[in-house]
CSV table of C-alpha atoms and ligand atoms in Angstrom, one decimal:
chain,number,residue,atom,x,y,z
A,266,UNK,CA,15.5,-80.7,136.6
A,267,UNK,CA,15.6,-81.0,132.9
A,268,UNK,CA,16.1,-77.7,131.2
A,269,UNK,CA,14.3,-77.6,127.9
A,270,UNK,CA,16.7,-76.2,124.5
A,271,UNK,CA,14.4,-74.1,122.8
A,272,UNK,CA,15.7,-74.6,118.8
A,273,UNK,CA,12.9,-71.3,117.8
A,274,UNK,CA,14.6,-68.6,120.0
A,275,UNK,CA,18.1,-70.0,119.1
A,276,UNK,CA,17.3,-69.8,115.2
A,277,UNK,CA,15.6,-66.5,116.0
A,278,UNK,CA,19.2,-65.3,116.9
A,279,UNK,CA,20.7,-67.1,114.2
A,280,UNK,CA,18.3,-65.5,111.5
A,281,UNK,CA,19.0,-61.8,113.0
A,282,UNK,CA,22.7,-62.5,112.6
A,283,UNK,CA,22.2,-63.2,109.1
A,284,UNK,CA,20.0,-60.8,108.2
A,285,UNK,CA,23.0,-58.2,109.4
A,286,UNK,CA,25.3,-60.2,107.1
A,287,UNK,CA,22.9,-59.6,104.0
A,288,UNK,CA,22.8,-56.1,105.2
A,289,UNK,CA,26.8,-55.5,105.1
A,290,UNK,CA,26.8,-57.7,101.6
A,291,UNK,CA,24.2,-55.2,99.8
A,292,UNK,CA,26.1,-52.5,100.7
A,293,UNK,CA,28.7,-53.9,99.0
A,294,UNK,CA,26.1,-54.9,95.9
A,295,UNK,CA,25.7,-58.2,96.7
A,296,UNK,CA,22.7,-60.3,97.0
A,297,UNK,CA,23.2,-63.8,99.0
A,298,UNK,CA,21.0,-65.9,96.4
A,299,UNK,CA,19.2,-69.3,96.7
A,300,UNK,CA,17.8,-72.2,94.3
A,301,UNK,CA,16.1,-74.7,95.7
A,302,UNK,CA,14.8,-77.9,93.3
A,303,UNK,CA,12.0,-80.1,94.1
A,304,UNK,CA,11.2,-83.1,92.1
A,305,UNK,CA,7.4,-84.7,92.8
A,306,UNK,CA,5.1,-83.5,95.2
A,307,UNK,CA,5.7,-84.9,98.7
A,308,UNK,CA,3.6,-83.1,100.9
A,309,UNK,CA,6.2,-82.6,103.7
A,310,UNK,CA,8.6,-81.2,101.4
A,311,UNK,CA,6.5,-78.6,99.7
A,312,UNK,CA,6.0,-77.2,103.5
A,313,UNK,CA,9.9,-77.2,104.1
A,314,UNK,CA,10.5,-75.5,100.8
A,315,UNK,CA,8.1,-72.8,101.3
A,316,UNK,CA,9.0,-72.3,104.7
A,317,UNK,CA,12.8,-72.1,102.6
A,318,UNK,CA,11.6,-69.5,100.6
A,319,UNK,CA,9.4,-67.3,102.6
A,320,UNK,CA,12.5,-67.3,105.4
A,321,UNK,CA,15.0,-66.4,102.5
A,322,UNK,CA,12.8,-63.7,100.8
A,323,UNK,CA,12.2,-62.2,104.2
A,324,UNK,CA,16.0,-62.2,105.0
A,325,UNK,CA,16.5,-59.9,102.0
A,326,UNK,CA,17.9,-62.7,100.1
A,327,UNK,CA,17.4,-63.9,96.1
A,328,UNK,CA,15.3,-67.3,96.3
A,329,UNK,CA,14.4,-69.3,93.8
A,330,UNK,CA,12.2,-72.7,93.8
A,331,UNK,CA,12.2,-75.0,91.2
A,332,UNK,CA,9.3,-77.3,90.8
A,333,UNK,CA,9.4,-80.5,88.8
A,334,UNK,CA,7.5,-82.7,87.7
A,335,UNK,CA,7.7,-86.8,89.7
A,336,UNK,CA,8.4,-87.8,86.2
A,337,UNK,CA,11.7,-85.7,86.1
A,338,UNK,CA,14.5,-87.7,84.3
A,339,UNK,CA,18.2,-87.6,85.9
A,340,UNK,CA,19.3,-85.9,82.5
A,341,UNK,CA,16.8,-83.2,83.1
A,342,UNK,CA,17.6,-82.6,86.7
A,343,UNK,CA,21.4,-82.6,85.6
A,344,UNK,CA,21.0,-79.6,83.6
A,345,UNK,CA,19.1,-78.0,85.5
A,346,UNK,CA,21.8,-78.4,88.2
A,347,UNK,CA,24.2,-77.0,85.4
A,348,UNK,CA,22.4,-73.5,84.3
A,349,UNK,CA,22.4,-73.0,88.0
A,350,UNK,CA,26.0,-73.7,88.9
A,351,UNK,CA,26.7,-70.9,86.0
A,352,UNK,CA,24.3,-68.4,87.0
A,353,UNK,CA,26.0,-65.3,89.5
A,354,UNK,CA,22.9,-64.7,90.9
A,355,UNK,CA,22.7,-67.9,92.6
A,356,UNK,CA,24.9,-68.4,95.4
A,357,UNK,CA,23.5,-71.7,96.7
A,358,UNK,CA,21.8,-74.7,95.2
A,359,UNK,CA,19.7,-77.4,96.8
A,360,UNK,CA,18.0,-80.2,95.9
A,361,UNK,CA,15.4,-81.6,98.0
A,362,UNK,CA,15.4,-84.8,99.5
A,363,UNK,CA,14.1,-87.1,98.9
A,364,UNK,CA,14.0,-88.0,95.4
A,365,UNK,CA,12.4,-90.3,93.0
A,366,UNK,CA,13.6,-93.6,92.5
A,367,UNK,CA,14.4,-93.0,89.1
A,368,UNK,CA,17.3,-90.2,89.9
A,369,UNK,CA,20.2,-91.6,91.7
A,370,UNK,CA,20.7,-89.1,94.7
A,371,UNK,CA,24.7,-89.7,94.8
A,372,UNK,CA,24.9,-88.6,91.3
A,373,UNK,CA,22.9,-85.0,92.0
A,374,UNK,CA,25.0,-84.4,95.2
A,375,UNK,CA,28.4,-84.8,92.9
A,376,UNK,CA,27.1,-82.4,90.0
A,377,UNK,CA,26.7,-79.2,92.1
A,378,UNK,CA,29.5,-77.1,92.2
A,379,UNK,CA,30.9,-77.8,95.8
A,380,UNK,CA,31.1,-74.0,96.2
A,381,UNK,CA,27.3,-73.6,95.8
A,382,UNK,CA,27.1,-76.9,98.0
A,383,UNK,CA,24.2,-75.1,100.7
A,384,UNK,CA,23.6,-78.4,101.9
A,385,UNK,CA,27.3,-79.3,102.2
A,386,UNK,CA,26.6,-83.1,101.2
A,387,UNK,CA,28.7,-82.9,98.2
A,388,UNK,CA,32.1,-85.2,98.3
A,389,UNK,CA,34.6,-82.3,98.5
A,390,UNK,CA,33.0,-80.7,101.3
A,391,UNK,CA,32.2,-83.7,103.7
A,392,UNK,CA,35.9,-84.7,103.2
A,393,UNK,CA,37.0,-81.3,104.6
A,394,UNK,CA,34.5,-81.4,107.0
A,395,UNK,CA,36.3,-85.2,107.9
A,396,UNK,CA,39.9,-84.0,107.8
A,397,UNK,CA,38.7,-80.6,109.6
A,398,UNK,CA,40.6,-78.2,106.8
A,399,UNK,CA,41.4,-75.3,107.3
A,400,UNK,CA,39.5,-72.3,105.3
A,401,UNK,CA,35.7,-72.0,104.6
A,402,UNK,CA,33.4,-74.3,103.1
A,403,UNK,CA,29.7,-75.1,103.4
A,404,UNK,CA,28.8,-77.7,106.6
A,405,UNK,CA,25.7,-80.3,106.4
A,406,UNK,CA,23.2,-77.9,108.1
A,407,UNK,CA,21.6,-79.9,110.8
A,408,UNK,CA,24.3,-81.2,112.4
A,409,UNK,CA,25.7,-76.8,112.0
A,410,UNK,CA,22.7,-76.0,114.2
A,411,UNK,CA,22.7,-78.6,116.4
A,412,UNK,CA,26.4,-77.5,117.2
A,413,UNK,CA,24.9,-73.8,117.8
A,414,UNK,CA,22.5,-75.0,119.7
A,415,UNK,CA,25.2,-76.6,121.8
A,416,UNK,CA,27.3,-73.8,122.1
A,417,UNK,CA,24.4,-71.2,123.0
A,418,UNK,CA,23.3,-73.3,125.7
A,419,UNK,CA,27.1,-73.2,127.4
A,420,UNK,CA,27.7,-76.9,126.3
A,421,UNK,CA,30.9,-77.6,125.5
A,422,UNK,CA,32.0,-80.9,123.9
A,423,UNK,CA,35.7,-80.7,124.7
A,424,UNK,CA,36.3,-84.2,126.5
A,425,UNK,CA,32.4,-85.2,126.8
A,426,UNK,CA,31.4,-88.4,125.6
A,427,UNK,CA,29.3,-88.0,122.8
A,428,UNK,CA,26.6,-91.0,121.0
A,429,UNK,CA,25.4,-90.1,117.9
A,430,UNK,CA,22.7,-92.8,116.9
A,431,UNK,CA,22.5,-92.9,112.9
A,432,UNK,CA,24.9,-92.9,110.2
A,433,UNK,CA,22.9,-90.8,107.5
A,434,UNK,CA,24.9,-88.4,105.1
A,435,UNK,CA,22.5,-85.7,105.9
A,436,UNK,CA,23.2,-85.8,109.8
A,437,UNK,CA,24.8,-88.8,111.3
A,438,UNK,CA,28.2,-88.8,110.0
A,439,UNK,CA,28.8,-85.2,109.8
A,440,UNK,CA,27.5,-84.5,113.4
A,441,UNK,CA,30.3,-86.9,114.6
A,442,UNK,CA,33.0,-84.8,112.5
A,443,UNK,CA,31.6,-82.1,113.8
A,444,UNK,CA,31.5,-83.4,117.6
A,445,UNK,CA,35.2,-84.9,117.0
A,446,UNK,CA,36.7,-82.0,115.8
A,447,UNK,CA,35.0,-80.2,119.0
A,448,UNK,CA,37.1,-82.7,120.7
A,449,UNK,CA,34.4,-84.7,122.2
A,450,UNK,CA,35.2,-88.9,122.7
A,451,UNK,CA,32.4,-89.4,119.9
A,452,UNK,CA,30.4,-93.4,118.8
A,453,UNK,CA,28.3,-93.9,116.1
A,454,UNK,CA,25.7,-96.1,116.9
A,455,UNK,CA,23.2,-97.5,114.3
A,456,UNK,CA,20.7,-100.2,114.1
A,457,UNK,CA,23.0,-102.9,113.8
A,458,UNK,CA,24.9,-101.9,117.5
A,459,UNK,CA,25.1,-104.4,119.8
A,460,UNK,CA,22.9,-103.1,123.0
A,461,UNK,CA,22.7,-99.6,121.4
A,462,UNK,CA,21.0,-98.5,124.4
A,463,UNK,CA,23.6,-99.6,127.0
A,464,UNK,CA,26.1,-97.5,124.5
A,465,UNK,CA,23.7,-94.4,124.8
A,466,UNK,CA,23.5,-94.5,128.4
A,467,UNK,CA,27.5,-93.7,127.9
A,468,UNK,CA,26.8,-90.2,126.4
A,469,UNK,CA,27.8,-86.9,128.2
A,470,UNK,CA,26.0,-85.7,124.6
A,471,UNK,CA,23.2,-88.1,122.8
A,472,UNK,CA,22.3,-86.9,119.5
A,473,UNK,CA,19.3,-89.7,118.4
A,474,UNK,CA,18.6,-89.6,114.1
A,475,UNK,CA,17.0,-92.8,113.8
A,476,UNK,CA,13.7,-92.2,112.4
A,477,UNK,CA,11.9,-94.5,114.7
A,478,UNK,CA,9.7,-93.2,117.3
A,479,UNK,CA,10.7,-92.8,120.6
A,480,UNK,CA,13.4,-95.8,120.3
A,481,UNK,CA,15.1,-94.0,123.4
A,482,UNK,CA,13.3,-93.4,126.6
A,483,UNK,CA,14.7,-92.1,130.1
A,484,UNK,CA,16.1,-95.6,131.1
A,485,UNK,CA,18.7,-95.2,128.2
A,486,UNK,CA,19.9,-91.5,129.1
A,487,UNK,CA,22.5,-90.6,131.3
A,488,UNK,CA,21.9,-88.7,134.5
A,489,UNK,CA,22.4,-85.0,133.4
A,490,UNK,CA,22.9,-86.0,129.6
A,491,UNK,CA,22.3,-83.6,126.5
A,492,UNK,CA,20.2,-84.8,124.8
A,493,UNK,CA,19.6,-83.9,121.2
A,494,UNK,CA,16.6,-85.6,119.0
A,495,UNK,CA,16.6,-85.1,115.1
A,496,UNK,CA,13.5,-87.6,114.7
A,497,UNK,CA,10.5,-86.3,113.1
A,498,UNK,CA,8.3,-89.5,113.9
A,499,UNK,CA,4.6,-90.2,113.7
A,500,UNK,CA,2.9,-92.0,117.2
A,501,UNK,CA,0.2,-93.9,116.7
A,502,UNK,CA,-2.4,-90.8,116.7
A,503,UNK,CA,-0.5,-88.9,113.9
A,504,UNK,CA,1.0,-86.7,116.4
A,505,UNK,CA,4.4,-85.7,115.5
A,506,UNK,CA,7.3,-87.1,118.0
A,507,UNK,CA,11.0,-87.7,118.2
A,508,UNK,CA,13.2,-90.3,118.5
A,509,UNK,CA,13.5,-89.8,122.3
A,510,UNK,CA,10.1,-90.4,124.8
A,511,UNK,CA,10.7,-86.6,126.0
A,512,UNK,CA,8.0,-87.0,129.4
A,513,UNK,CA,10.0,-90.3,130.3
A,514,UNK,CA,13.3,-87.8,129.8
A,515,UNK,CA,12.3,-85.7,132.1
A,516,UNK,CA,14.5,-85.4,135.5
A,517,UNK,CA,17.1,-87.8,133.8
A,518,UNK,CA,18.8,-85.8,131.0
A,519,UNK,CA,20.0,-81.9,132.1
A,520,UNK,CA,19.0,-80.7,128.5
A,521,UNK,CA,16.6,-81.9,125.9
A,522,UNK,CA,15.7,-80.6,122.6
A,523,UNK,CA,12.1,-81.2,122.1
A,524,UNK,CA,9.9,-82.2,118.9
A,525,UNK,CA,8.5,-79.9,117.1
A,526,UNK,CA,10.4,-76.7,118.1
A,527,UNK,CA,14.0,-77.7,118.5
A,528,UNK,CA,16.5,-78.8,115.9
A,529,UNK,CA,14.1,-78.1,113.3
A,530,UNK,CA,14.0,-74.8,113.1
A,531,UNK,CA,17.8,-74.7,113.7
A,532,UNK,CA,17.7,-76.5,110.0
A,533,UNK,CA,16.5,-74.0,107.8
A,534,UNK,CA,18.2,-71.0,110.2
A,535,UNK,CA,21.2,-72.4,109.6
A,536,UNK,CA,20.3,-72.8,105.9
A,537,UNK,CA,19.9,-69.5,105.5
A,538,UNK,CA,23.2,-68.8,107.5
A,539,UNK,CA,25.3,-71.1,105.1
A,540,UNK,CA,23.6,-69.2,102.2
A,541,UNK,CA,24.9,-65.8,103.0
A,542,UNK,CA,28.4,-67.3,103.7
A,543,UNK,CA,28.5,-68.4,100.3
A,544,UNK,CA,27.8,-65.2,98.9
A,545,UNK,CA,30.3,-63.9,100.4
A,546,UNK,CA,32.6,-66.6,100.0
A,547,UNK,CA,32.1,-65.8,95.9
A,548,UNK,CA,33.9,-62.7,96.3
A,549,UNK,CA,36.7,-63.6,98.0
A,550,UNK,CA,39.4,-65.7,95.5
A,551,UNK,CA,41.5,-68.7,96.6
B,29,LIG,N1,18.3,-81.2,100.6
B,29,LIG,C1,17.8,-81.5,101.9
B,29,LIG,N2,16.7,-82.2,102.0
B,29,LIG,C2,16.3,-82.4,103.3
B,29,LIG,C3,16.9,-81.8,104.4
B,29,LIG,C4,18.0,-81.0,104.2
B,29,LIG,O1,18.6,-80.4,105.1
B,29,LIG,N3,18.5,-80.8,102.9
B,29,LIG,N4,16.3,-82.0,105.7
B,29,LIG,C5,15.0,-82.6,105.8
B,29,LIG,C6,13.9,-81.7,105.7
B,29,LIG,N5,14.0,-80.3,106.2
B,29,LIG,C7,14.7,-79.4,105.4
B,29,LIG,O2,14.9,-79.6,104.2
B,29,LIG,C8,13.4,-79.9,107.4
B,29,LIG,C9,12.6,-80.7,108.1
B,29,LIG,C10,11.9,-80.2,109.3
B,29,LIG,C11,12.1,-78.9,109.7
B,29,LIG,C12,11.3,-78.3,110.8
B,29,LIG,O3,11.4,-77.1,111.1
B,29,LIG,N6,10.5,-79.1,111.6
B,29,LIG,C13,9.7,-78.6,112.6
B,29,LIG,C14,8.4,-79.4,112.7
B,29,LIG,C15,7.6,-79.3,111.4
B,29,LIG,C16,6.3,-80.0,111.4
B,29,LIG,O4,5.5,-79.6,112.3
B,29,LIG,O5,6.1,-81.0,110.6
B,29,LIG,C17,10.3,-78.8,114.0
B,29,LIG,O6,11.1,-79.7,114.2
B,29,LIG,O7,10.0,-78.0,114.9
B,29,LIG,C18,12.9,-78.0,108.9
B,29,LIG,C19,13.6,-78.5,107.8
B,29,LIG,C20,14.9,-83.7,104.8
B,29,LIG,N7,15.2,-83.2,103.5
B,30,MG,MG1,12.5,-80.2,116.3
């Protein structure tokens, strides 16, 4: 039987955790504090920054949302950027993605201080991630939860095989540091793999962040697999799917994360986790 990873009562966890850790911070006088930019008005990412703020504001925390304009030159965004990377009340900055074509994405990542790096996509930060250095410092989010997720459902990646399909920034490439330095045997597949699927039916652990609907069905998993789906895809009804057929799943992988309600949530929980770390993080000096 396939056991279903519920991502809501895992973040549920997560968010009471850090709702503790704000607790001990006040009492010391801090407050974990959040900005969060958006440039234009995609409609997906308004609901993902609200949801952002009204989880951080309920956690007890400082948040902040900057809305700008489509029309937002990279200058503008850059100093924006700047007045928050000097302001103590602001512990973590992040920009939402995506951007307009006229701001060059690279560029943003690089200009936050990697110390208020929430998302953990700037330079410094994915190269410790990559060399797995030792001390603290902010981890890409998704890929975080996904690991919590792991490790709250008992699954350990020590000498698994693991398939992560996609090479994104954002999750791909940190989920396989993360998955490596768990000491999992780990592949990155992409869309240029030769017979991706036969090299997904190797994974102990498939983690599918492809953007394409249901690209992976029960035929391509494992017997007994975990199987992890980032998509967020459209069918052909407008209902919102994953990466991975979940019915055809079903009695072929041991554990599946389904769409809505599993790494999802485990994005902006673990958001608000990394947030609170890098309050308190600010305290301490290196
Ligand atoms: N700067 C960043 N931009 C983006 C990130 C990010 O981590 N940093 N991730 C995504 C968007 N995202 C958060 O920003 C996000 C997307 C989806 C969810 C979520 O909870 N999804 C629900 C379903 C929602 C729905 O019904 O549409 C689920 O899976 O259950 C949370 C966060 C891109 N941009
Ligand atoms: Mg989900």
């Amino acid at each position: 039987m396939t056991k279903i990873i519920d991502g809501k009562a895992v973040a549920k966890k997560v968010n009471a955790q850090t709702a503790t850790a704000v607790a001990e911070l006040a009492a010391q006088g801090i407050q974990p504090g959040i900005a969060v930019i958006i440039v234009g008005d995609d409609a997906a990412s308004q609901i993902y920054v609200r949801n952002k703020n009204r989880k951080a504001t309920k956690l007890g925390m400082h948040s902040v949302v900057r809305q700008l304009p489509a029309t937002t030159s990279q200058d503008e965004l850059l100093a924006i950027i700047a007045a928050y990377n000097a302001d103590d009340s602001i512990h973590g900055i992040l920009v939402q993605s995506p951007l307009p074509a006229q701001i060059n994405e690279p560029l943003i990542t690089m200009a936050i201080d990697p110390k208020k790096d929430v998302d953990g996509f700037h330079p410094t930060n994915v190269g410790k991630l990559i060399t797995n250095f030792p001390g603290n410092y902010p981890v890409a989010n998704t890929p975080r939860g996904i690991m919590t997720m792991l490790a709250d459902y008992g699954v350990d990646p020590a000498g698994k095989t693991a398939v992560v399909i996609g090479r994104s920034t954002i999750v791909g490439k940190p989920m396989a540091a993360l998955l490596t330095n768990a000491n999992a045997t780990v592949t990155i597949a992409h869309s240029k793999t030769a017979d991706l699927k036969a090299v997904a039916r190797t994974a102990d652990i498939l983690v599918v962040a492809t953007g394409i609907a249901h690209l992976i069905t029960g035929a391509d998993i494992k017997p007994g697999a975990t199987v992890i789906d980032v998509g967020m895809d459209r069918d052909e009804n407008g209902k919102l799917v994953g990466d991975v057929d979940f019915d055809s799943a079903q009695g072929i992988a041991g554990l599946i994360t389904p769409v809505p309600g599993g790494v999802g949530p485990m994005t902006i929980a673990t958001l608000m986790q990394t947030t609170v770390e890098l309050a308190k993080w600010s305290d301490v000096s290196e």
